[in-house]
Amino acid sequence: MQPDAVLLGRPAAEAVRRLALRLLDEATAAHARLADPADAEALHDFRVAVRRLRSTLRAYRPALAESLSKKLERALKRLGEKTGAGRDAEVQLAWLRAVEPELPPYHRAGGQWLAAKLEERRRDGYTVATDHLARGFAPLADDLRRRLGVYRAEVKLDGSSAPPPFAATAGEALRAAAADLGERLAAVHAAGDVAAAHQTRIAGKRLRYLLEPLGEEVDAARALVKRLKGLQELLGELHDAHVFEEELAEALAAAAAERAHGILEATLGGDPAALRQRSRGRTTQPGLLALARRNRARRDDLFRRLDEGWLGGRAEPLLEDVEALAQRLEGGAALTPPDPPARAPAA
């Protein structure tokens, strides 16, 4: 695709607003789909659109000047937080259902118990998210659209202070995002580095969200997005394994407390038959421990693949290519269409 400077050649203040408005439209379209209970991807698509919007506003905040406020940014962040619980439970439930048939019969009680808990949390999370979004998103979107739809600029007729093109601003943002990702990757040393891996995952997403709209005009950006996909998938699955390990630790404690409470109730009730049933009944602990072992093996395998493919300086070729693209953008090279291929002389 030859670059046509649809956004890159525009003044940064204008291009950033146009890009943010486009992302806001995507979030609005996904929000409208939430009313359809059969649309299983509506909430996911809404979350992604809001994340992209937030990342864009954050990266290009200086170009937005008076159009953005801390209050609006906090409101957007709260929207994302409200939608997280249901989606996290859904992801954990999908992995659990995939491995549950492989469990031996005496381990399935734990899997079934946990699946019921996750399904309840998923339903509750989606209900809370949908209710909150139904009340809060439309006014916020209207406010953002009004603020982003206009801006003031000082123009000197002698051309001495021409506003920088979006390409230069995008180049600066890419350079900062790539440097951040490099630092985050260097901080991940072991499979148990939960916080460092999580921050690396966020840094990778931010870089990708900056590259994606540029890919409409610059082939190199589109190619970099494809290369980042593998890193993002690994970090996303590693994050899921980290979250599920915490979930299993809490589930073991909850299941033990639930069983102990049942035995106590049967004991205090003076019912020997109920006490025997409670004491001899199938326990969820073996199944939960089996799931914990499987999840730990998943985590370690994911980290091994991350280490072999991206850590220890192995991400440098990608980061160097992002730097090269940033230099092209800042120098204006990406705004100049390449020369057309020479035509063969007529026979």
PDB file of N, CA and C in Angstrom, residues 285-331:
ATOM      1  N   GLN A 285     -10.412 -30.813  46.699  1.00  0.00           N
ATOM      2  CA  GLN A 285      -8.988 -30.484  46.792  1.00  0.00           C
ATOM      3  C   GLN A 285      -8.113 -31.213  45.775  1.00  0.00           C
ATOM      4  N   PRO A 286      -8.239 -32.537  45.594  1.00  0.00           N
ATOM      5  CA  PRO A 286      -7.356 -33.199  44.616  1.00  0.00           C
ATOM      6  C   PRO A 286      -7.493 -32.624  43.206  1.00  0.00           C
ATOM      7  N   GLY A 287      -8.730 -32.337  42.796  1.00  0.00           N
ATOM      8  CA  GLY A 287      -8.927 -31.781  41.463  1.00  0.00           C
ATOM      9  C   GLY A 287      -8.324 -30.403  41.311  1.00  0.00           C
ATOM     10  N   LEU A 288      -8.480 -29.578  42.336  1.00  0.00           N
ATOM     11  CA  LEU A 288      -7.919 -28.233  42.283  1.00  0.00           C
ATOM     12  C   LEU A 288      -6.388 -28.275  42.258  1.00  0.00           C
ATOM     13  N   LEU A 289      -5.807 -29.202  43.029  1.00  0.00           N
ATOM     14  CA  LEU A 289      -4.344 -29.335  43.016  1.00  0.00           C
ATOM     15  C   LEU A 289      -3.854 -29.846  41.659  1.00  0.00           C
ATOM     16  N   ALA A 290      -4.618 -30.757  41.049  1.00  0.00           N
ATOM     17  CA  ALA A 290      -4.244 -31.241  39.723  1.00  0.00           C
ATOM     18  C   ALA A 290      -4.287 -30.113  38.701  1.00  0.00           C
ATOM     19  N   LEU A 291      -5.303 -29.273  38.797  1.00  0.00           N
ATOM     20  CA  LEU A 291      -5.395 -28.120  37.900  1.00  0.00           C
ATOM     21  C   LEU A 291      -4.237 -27.157  38.135  1.00  0.00           C
ATOM     22  N   ALA A 292      -3.862 -26.987  39.399  1.00  0.00           N
ATOM     23  CA  ALA A 292      -2.739 -26.097  39.709  1.00  0.00           C
ATOM     24  C   ALA A 292      -1.447 -26.615  39.085  1.00  0.00           C
ATOM     25  N   ARG A 293      -1.246 -27.936  39.108  1.00  0.00           N
ATOM     26  CA  ARG A 293      -0.036 -28.508  38.491  1.00  0.00           C
ATOM     27  C   ARG A 293      -0.050 -28.308  36.980  1.00  0.00           C
ATOM     28  N   ARG A 294      -1.210 -28.513  36.369  1.00  0.00           N
ATOM     29  CA  ARG A 294      -1.316 -28.309  34.923  1.00  0.00           C
ATOM     30  C   ARG A 294      -1.082 -26.847  34.554  1.00  0.00           C
ATOM     31  N   ASN A 295      -1.638 -25.962  35.339  1.00  0.00           N
ATOM     32  CA  ASN A 295      -1.477 -24.538  35.046  1.00  0.00           C
ATOM     33  C   ASN A 295      -0.030 -24.103  35.238  1.00  0.00           C
ATOM     34  N   ARG A 296       0.648 -24.653  36.259  1.00  0.00           N
ATOM     35  CA  ARG A 296       2.055 -24.313  36.464  1.00  0.00           C
ATOM     36  C   ARG A 296       2.903 -24.821  35.299  1.00  0.00           C
ATOM     37  N   ALA A 297       2.587 -26.003  34.782  1.00  0.00           N
ATOM     38  CA  ALA A 297       3.313 -26.513  33.619  1.00  0.00           C
ATOM     39  C   ALA A 297       3.070 -25.615  32.407  1.00  0.00           C
ATOM     40  N   ARG A 298       1.830 -25.153  32.258  1.00  0.00           N
ATOM     41  CA  ARG A 298       1.526 -24.214  31.166  1.00  0.00           C
ATOM     42  C   ARG A 298       2.331 -22.941  31.322  1.00  0.00           C
ATOM     43  N   ARG A 299       2.355 -22.396  32.537  1.00  0.00           N
ATOM     44  CA  ARG A 299       3.112 -21.169  32.785  1.00  0.00           C
ATOM     45  C   ARG A 299       4.584 -21.327  32.443  1.00  0.00           C
ATOM     46  N   ASP A 300       5.184 -22.438  32.888  1.00  0.00           N
ATOM     47  CA  ASP A 300       6.612 -22.644  32.654  1.00  0.00           C
ATOM     48  C   ASP A 300       6.913 -22.824  31.170  1.00  0.00           C
ATOM     49  N   ASP A 301       6.027 -23.508  30.443  1.00  0.00           N
ATOM     50  CA  ASP A 301       6.244 -23.687  29.007  1.00  0.00           C
ATOM     51  C   ASP A 301       6.134 -22.356  28.272  1.00  0.00           C
ATOM     52  N   LEU A 302       5.170 -21.545  28.663  1.00  0.00           N
ATOM     53  CA  LEU A 302       5.016 -20.235  28.035  1.00  0.00           C
ATOM     54  C   LEU A 302       6.232 -19.357  28.297  1.00  0.00           C
ATOM     55  N   PHE A 303       6.747 -19.399  29.529  1.00  0.00           N
ATOM     56  CA  PHE A 303       7.929 -18.594  29.818  1.00  0.00           C
ATOM     57  C   PHE A 303       9.138 -19.094  29.021  1.00  0.00           C
ATOM     58  N   ARG A 304       9.266 -20.415  28.885  1.00  0.00           N
ATOM     59  CA  ARG A 304      10.381 -20.947  28.100  1.00  0.00           C
ATOM     60  C   ARG A 304      10.331 -20.411  26.675  1.00  0.00           C
ATOM     61  N   ARG A 305       9.145 -20.407  26.081  1.00  0.00           N
ATOM     62  CA  ARG A 305       9.005 -19.895  24.715  1.00  0.00           C
ATOM     63  C   ARG A 305       9.279 -18.394  24.652  1.00  0.00           C
ATOM     64  N   LEU A 306       8.842 -17.672  25.677  1.00  0.00           N
ATOM     65  CA  LEU A 306       9.117 -16.235  25.737  1.00  0.00           C
ATOM     66  C   LEU A 306      10.617 -15.989  25.843  1.00  0.00           C
ATOM     67  N   ASP A 307      11.275 -16.757  26.696  1.00  0.00           N
ATOM     68  CA  ASP A 307      12.710 -16.602  26.906  1.00  0.00           C
ATOM     69  C   ASP A 307      13.485 -16.906  25.630  1.00  0.00           C
ATOM     70  N   GLU A 308      13.123 -17.993  24.964  1.00  0.00           N
ATOM     71  CA  GLU A 308      13.851 -18.400  23.763  1.00  0.00           C
ATOM     72  C   GLU A 308      13.612 -17.464  22.586  1.00  0.00           C
ATOM     73  N   GLY A 309      12.443 -16.833  22.547  1.00  0.00           N
ATOM     74  CA  GLY A 309      12.123 -16.011  21.389  1.00  0.00           C
ATOM     75  C   GLY A 309      12.334 -14.521  21.563  1.00  0.00           C
ATOM     76  N   TRP A 310      12.270 -14.036  22.840  1.00  0.00           N
ATOM     77  CA  TRP A 310      12.212 -12.582  23.009  1.00  0.00           C
ATOM     78  C   TRP A 310      13.131 -12.006  24.078  1.00  0.00           C
ATOM     79  N   LEU A 311      13.549 -12.799  25.034  1.00  0.00           N
ATOM     80  CA  LEU A 311      14.368 -12.249  26.118  1.00  0.00           C
ATOM     81  C   LEU A 311      15.849 -12.345  25.787  1.00  0.00           C
ATOM     82  N   GLY A 312      16.673 -11.754  26.642  1.00  0.00           N
ATOM     83  CA  GLY A 312      18.113 -11.812  26.420  1.00  0.00           C
ATOM     84  C   GLY A 312      18.571 -11.092  25.168  1.00  0.00           C
ATOM     85  N   GLY A 313      17.893 -10.005  24.809  1.00  0.00           N
ATOM     86  CA  GLY A 313      18.285  -9.226  23.639  1.00  0.00           C
ATOM     87  C   GLY A 313      17.682  -9.706  22.337  1.00  0.00           C
ATOM     88  N   ARG A 314      16.873 -10.754  22.368  1.00  0.00           N
ATOM     89  CA  ARG A 314      16.315 -11.302  21.119  1.00  0.00           C
ATOM     90  C   ARG A 314      15.239 -10.413  20.514  1.00  0.00           C
ATOM     91  N   ALA A 315      14.751  -9.448  21.273  1.00  0.00           N
ATOM     92  CA  ALA A 315      13.763  -8.507  20.726  1.00  0.00           C
ATOM     93  C   ALA A 315      14.419  -7.333  20.013  1.00  0.00           C
ATOM     94  N   GLU A 316      15.740  -7.241  20.069  1.00  0.00           N
ATOM     95  CA  GLU A 316      16.431  -6.084  19.501  1.00  0.00           C
ATOM     96  C   GLU A 316      16.143  -5.864  18.019  1.00  0.00           C
ATOM     97  N   PRO A 317      16.116  -6.907  17.177  1.00  0.00           N
ATOM     98  CA  PRO A 317      15.809  -6.654  15.755  1.00  0.00           C
ATOM     99  C   PRO A 317      14.465  -5.961  15.558  1.00  0.00           C
ATOM    100  N   LEU A 318      13.459  -6.369  16.295  1.00  0.00           N
ATOM    101  CA  LEU A 318      12.158  -5.711  16.192  1.00  0.00           C
ATOM    102  C   LEU A 318      12.242  -4.264  16.660  1.00  0.00           C
ATOM    103  N   LEU A 319      12.872  -4.040  17.803  1.00  0.00           N
ATOM    104  CA  LEU A 319      12.966  -2.687  18.348  1.00  0.00           C
ATOM    105  C   LEU A 319      13.787  -1.780  17.429  1.00  0.00           C
ATOM    106  N   GLU A 320      14.814  -2.328  16.805  1.00  0.00           N
ATOM    107  CA  GLU A 320      15.611  -1.531  15.864  1.00  0.00           C
ATOM    108  C   GLU A 320      14.789  -1.154  14.636  1.00  0.00           C
ATOM    109  N   ASP A 321      13.922  -2.052  14.204  1.00  0.00           N
ATOM    110  CA  ASP A 321      13.080  -1.734  13.052  1.00  0.00           C
ATOM    111  C   ASP A 321      12.030  -0.686  13.404  1.00  0.00           C
ATOM    112  N   VAL A 322      11.558  -0.705  14.644  1.00  0.00           N
ATOM    113  CA  VAL A 322      10.642   0.355  15.084  1.00  0.00           C
ATOM    114  C   VAL A 322      11.380   1.688  15.101  1.00  0.00           C
ATOM    115  N   GLU A 323      12.616   1.683  15.578  1.00  0.00           N
ATOM    116  CA  GLU A 323      13.430   2.901  15.590  1.00  0.00           C
ATOM    117  C   GLU A 323      13.649   3.427  14.180  1.00  0.00           C
ATOM    118  N   ALA A 324      13.903   2.515  13.233  1.00  0.00           N
ATOM    119  CA  ALA A 324      14.109   2.929  11.844  1.00  0.00           C
ATOM    120  C   ALA A 324      12.839   3.562  11.278  1.00  0.00           C
ATOM    121  N   LEU A 325      11.693   2.998  11.608  1.00  0.00           N
ATOM    122  CA  LEU A 325      10.433   3.576  11.148  1.00  0.00           C
ATOM    123  C   LEU A 325      10.209   4.942  11.785  1.00  0.00           C
ATOM    124  N   ALA A 326      10.539   5.062  13.060  1.00  0.00           N
ATOM    125  CA  ALA A 326      10.391   6.355  13.742  1.00  0.00           C
ATOM    126  C   ALA A 326      11.240   7.419  13.053  1.00  0.00           C
ATOM    127  N   GLN A 327      12.449   7.070  12.673  1.00  0.00           N
ATOM    128  CA  GLN A 327      13.321   8.022  11.978  1.00  0.00           C
ATOM    129  C   GLN A 327      12.736   8.415  10.622  1.00  0.00           C
ATOM    130  N   ARG A 328      12.179   7.449   9.916  1.00  0.00           N
ATOM    131  CA  ARG A 328      11.549   7.763   8.620  1.00  0.00           C
ATOM    132  C   ARG A 328      10.400   8.746   8.802  1.00  0.00           C
ATOM    133  N   LEU A 329       9.597   8.486   9.810  1.00  0.00           N
ATOM    134  CA  LEU A 329       8.438   9.348  10.046  1.00  0.00           C
ATOM    135  C   LEU A 329       8.875  10.752  10.439  1.00  0.00           C
ATOM    136  N   GLU A 330       9.842  10.841  11.326  1.00  0.00           N
ATOM    137  CA  GLU A 330      10.303  12.154  11.772  1.00  0.00           C
ATOM    138  C   GLU A 330      10.994  12.921  10.650  1.00  0.00           C
ATOM    139  N   GLY A 331      11.616  12.187   9.739  1.00  0.00           N
ATOM    140  CA  GLY A 331      12.292  12.844   8.626  1.00  0.00           C
ATOM    141  C   GLY A 331      11.396  13.118   7.440  1.00  0.00           C
TER     142      GLY A 331
END
